[in-house]
mmCIF file of C-alpha atoms in Angstrom:
data_model
loop_
_atom_site.group_PDB
_atom_site.id
_atom_site.type_symbol
_atom_site.label_atom_id
_atom_site.label_comp_id
_atom_site.label_asym_id
_atom_site.label_seq_id
_atom_site.Cartn_x
_atom_site.Cartn_y
_atom_site.Cartn_z
ATOM 1 C CA MET A 1 39.733 -4.608 -0.215
ATOM 2 C CA GLN A 2 36.043 -5.085 -0.788
ATOM 3 C CA THR A 3 33.591 -4.254 1.980
ATOM 4 C CA PRO A 4 31.142 -6.978 2.972
ATOM 5 C CA ASN A 5 27.708 -6.680 1.380
ATOM 6 C CA PHE A 6 25.083 -6.368 4.104
ATOM 7 C CA GLU A 7 21.564 -6.847 2.773
ATOM 8 C CA ILE A 8 18.499 -5.736 4.647
ATOM 9 C CA PRO A 9 15.911 -8.541 4.855
ATOM 10 C CA THR A 10 12.802 -8.083 2.713
ATOM 11 C CA GLU A 11 10.489 -8.533 5.711
ATOM 12 C CA MET A 12 12.266 -5.746 7.569
ATOM 13 C CA ARG A 13 12.022 -3.406 4.552
ATOM 14 C CA ASP A 14 8.304 -4.260 4.152
ATOM 15 C CA PHE A 15 7.612 -3.589 7.826
ATOM 16 C CA ALA A 16 9.534 -0.321 7.695
ATOM 17 C CA GLU A 17 7.701 0.741 4.542
ATOM 18 C CA LYS A 18 4.305 0.078 6.167
ATOM 19 C CA SER A 19 5.393 2.022 9.246
ATOM 20 C CA VAL A 20 6.442 4.969 7.097
ATOM 21 C CA ASP A 21 3.080 4.883 5.283
ATOM 22 C CA GLN A 22 1.180 4.875 8.588
ATOM 23 C CA ALA A 23 3.251 7.729 9.946
ATOM 24 C CA ARG A 24 2.795 9.699 6.704
ATOM 25 C CA ASN A 25 -0.997 9.278 6.963
ATOM 26 C CA ALA A 26 -1.024 10.339 10.620
ATOM 27 C CA VAL A 27 1.044 13.455 9.920
ATOM 28 C CA GLY A 28 -1.109 14.251 6.890
ATOM 29 C CA THR A 29 -4.258 14.125 9.032
ATOM 30 C CA MET A 30 -2.644 16.281 11.696
ATOM 31 C CA MET A 31 -1.492 18.807 9.091
ATOM 32 C CA ALA A 32 -4.958 18.944 7.501
ATOM 33 C CA ASN A 33 -6.518 19.665 10.901
ATOM 34 C CA ALA A 34 -3.904 22.289 11.691
ATOM 35 C CA ILE A 35 -4.437 23.977 8.326
ATOM 36 C CA LYS A 36 -8.201 23.995 8.918
ATOM 37 C CA ALA A 37 -7.659 25.667 12.294
ATOM 38 C CA SER A 38 -5.257 28.131 10.697
ATOM 39 C CA GLU A 39 -7.826 29.044 8.065
ATOM 40 C CA GLN A 40 -10.333 29.842 10.805
ATOM 41 C CA VAL A 41 -7.798 32.172 12.426
ATOM 42 C CA GLN A 42 -7.140 33.820 9.067
ATOM 43 C CA SER A 43 -10.800 34.774 8.619
ATOM 44 C CA SER A 44 -10.465 37.647 11.113
ATOM 45 C CA GLY A 45 -7.536 39.957 10.724
ATOM 46 C CA HIS A 46 -5.835 43.247 10.313
ATOM 47 C CA THR A 47 -2.410 43.964 8.879
ATOM 48 C CA PHE A 48 -0.493 42.307 11.700
ATOM 49 C CA GLN A 49 -2.921 39.422 11.870
ATOM 50 C CA SER A 50 -2.784 38.880 8.131
ATOM 51 C CA THR A 51 1.025 38.873 8.227
ATOM 52 C CA LEU A 52 0.963 36.503 11.168
ATOM 53 C CA SER A 53 -1.524 34.308 9.332
ATOM 54 C CA ALA A 54 0.733 34.334 6.287
ATOM 55 C CA ALA A 55 3.630 33.285 8.493
ATOM 56 C CA VAL A 56 1.545 30.495 10.038
ATOM 57 C CA ALA A 57 0.375 29.329 6.598
ATOM 58 C CA LYS A 58 3.931 29.448 5.325
ATOM 59 C CA GLY A 59 5.000 27.506 8.392
ATOM 60 C CA PHE A 60 2.461 24.804 7.607
ATOM 61 C CA ASP A 61 3.587 24.750 3.974
ATOM 62 C CA HIS A 62 7.186 24.383 5.083
ATOM 63 C CA ALA A 63 6.292 21.747 7.669
ATOM 64 C CA GLN A 64 4.329 19.800 5.071
ATOM 65 C CA ALA A 65 7.166 20.069 2.542
ATOM 66 C CA ASN A 66 9.714 18.986 5.164
ATOM 67 C CA ALA A 67 7.516 16.104 6.315
ATOM 68 C CA ASN A 68 6.978 14.965 2.731
ATOM 69 C CA ALA A 69 10.712 15.154 2.016
ATOM 70 C CA THR A 70 11.447 13.173 5.174
ATOM 71 C CA PHE A 71 8.837 10.531 4.397
ATOM 72 C CA ASP A 72 10.078 10.277 0.806
ATOM 73 C CA PHE A 73 13.596 9.855 2.161
ATOM 74 C CA ALA A 74 12.440 7.212 4.649
ATOM 75 C CA GLN A 75 10.551 5.393 1.905
ATOM 76 C CA ARG A 76 13.630 5.365 -0.307
ATOM 77 C CA LEU A 77 15.859 4.419 2.627
ATOM 78 C CA VAL A 78 13.877 1.306 3.511
ATOM 79 C CA ARG A 79 14.219 0.204 -0.093
ATOM 80 C CA THR A 80 18.020 0.410 -0.122
ATOM 81 C CA ARG A 81 19.880 -2.800 -0.683
ATOM 82 C CA ASP A 82 23.134 -2.026 1.138
ATOM 83 C CA LEU A 83 24.844 0.457 3.440
ATOM 84 C CA ARG A 84 26.664 2.294 0.633
ATOM 85 C CA GLU A 85 23.378 3.091 -1.056
ATOM 86 C CA ALA A 86 21.893 4.163 2.296
ATOM 87 C CA PHE A 87 24.827 6.512 3.004
ATOM 88 C CA GLU A 88 24.584 8.067 -0.464
ATOM 89 C CA LEU A 89 20.869 8.584 0.020
ATOM 90 C CA GLN A 90 21.474 10.140 3.447
ATOM 91 C CA SER A 91 24.035 12.575 2.016
ATOM 92 C CA GLU A 92 21.661 13.598 -0.767
ATOM 93 C CA PHE A 93 18.841 14.115 1.742
ATOM 94 C CA VAL A 94 20.966 16.269 4.057
ATOM 95 C CA ARG A 95 22.080 18.470 1.136
ATOM 96 C CA SER A 96 18.537 18.931 -0.152
ATOM 97 C CA GLN A 97 17.119 19.672 3.320
ATOM 98 C CA PHE A 98 19.843 22.219 4.020
ATOM 99 C CA ALA A 99 18.958 23.996 0.772
ATOM 100 C CA ALA A 100 15.258 23.832 1.649
ATOM 101 C CA LEU A 101 15.883 25.276 5.116
ATOM 102 C CA GLN A 102 17.860 28.162 3.599
ATOM 103 C CA ALA A 103 14.979 28.941 1.230
ATOM 104 C CA GLN A 104 12.495 28.730 4.094
ATOM 105 C CA ALA A 105 14.579 31.112 6.202
ATOM 106 C CA LYS A 106 14.507 33.609 3.307
ATOM 107 C CA ASP A 107 10.720 33.321 3.188
ATOM 108 C CA TYR A 108 10.466 34.154 6.892
ATOM 109 C CA GLY A 109 12.935 36.998 6.466
ATOM 110 C CA ALA A 110 10.724 38.514 3.757
ATOM 111 C CA LEU A 111 7.684 38.231 6.040
ATOM 112 C CA ALA A 112 9.591 39.906 8.878
ATOM 113 C CA GLN A 113 10.508 42.778 6.558
ATOM 114 C CA ASN A 114 6.839 43.187 5.646
ATOM 115 C CA VAL A 115 5.897 43.468 9.323
ATOM 116 C CA ALA A 116 8.617 46.081 9.911
ATOM 117 C CA ARG A 117 7.215 48.322 7.148
#
């Protein structure tokens, strides 16, 4: 039995794509401002402060990477033609984000070990 082919209207995909672009720009501006503030904090520091600053910088890097991955996913999702393609894309995204989160947790674990030394 063949499943019905549900197509997403072009206008809806275009609107969604524009919305994703606007959200990407807004998050990019917010991240740039947060990084600038973080850099000001980093200018004064001792061992603990420098480790904390490294953790904050790493957090921004991870947040930026996660935001970019999510926006890339959203961009690809609004371009899908049917539900099967959307579900495949969702599965791929979940797998890649889980792997990214594991790597990010290892990064924080290494920073925590540095603080303990």
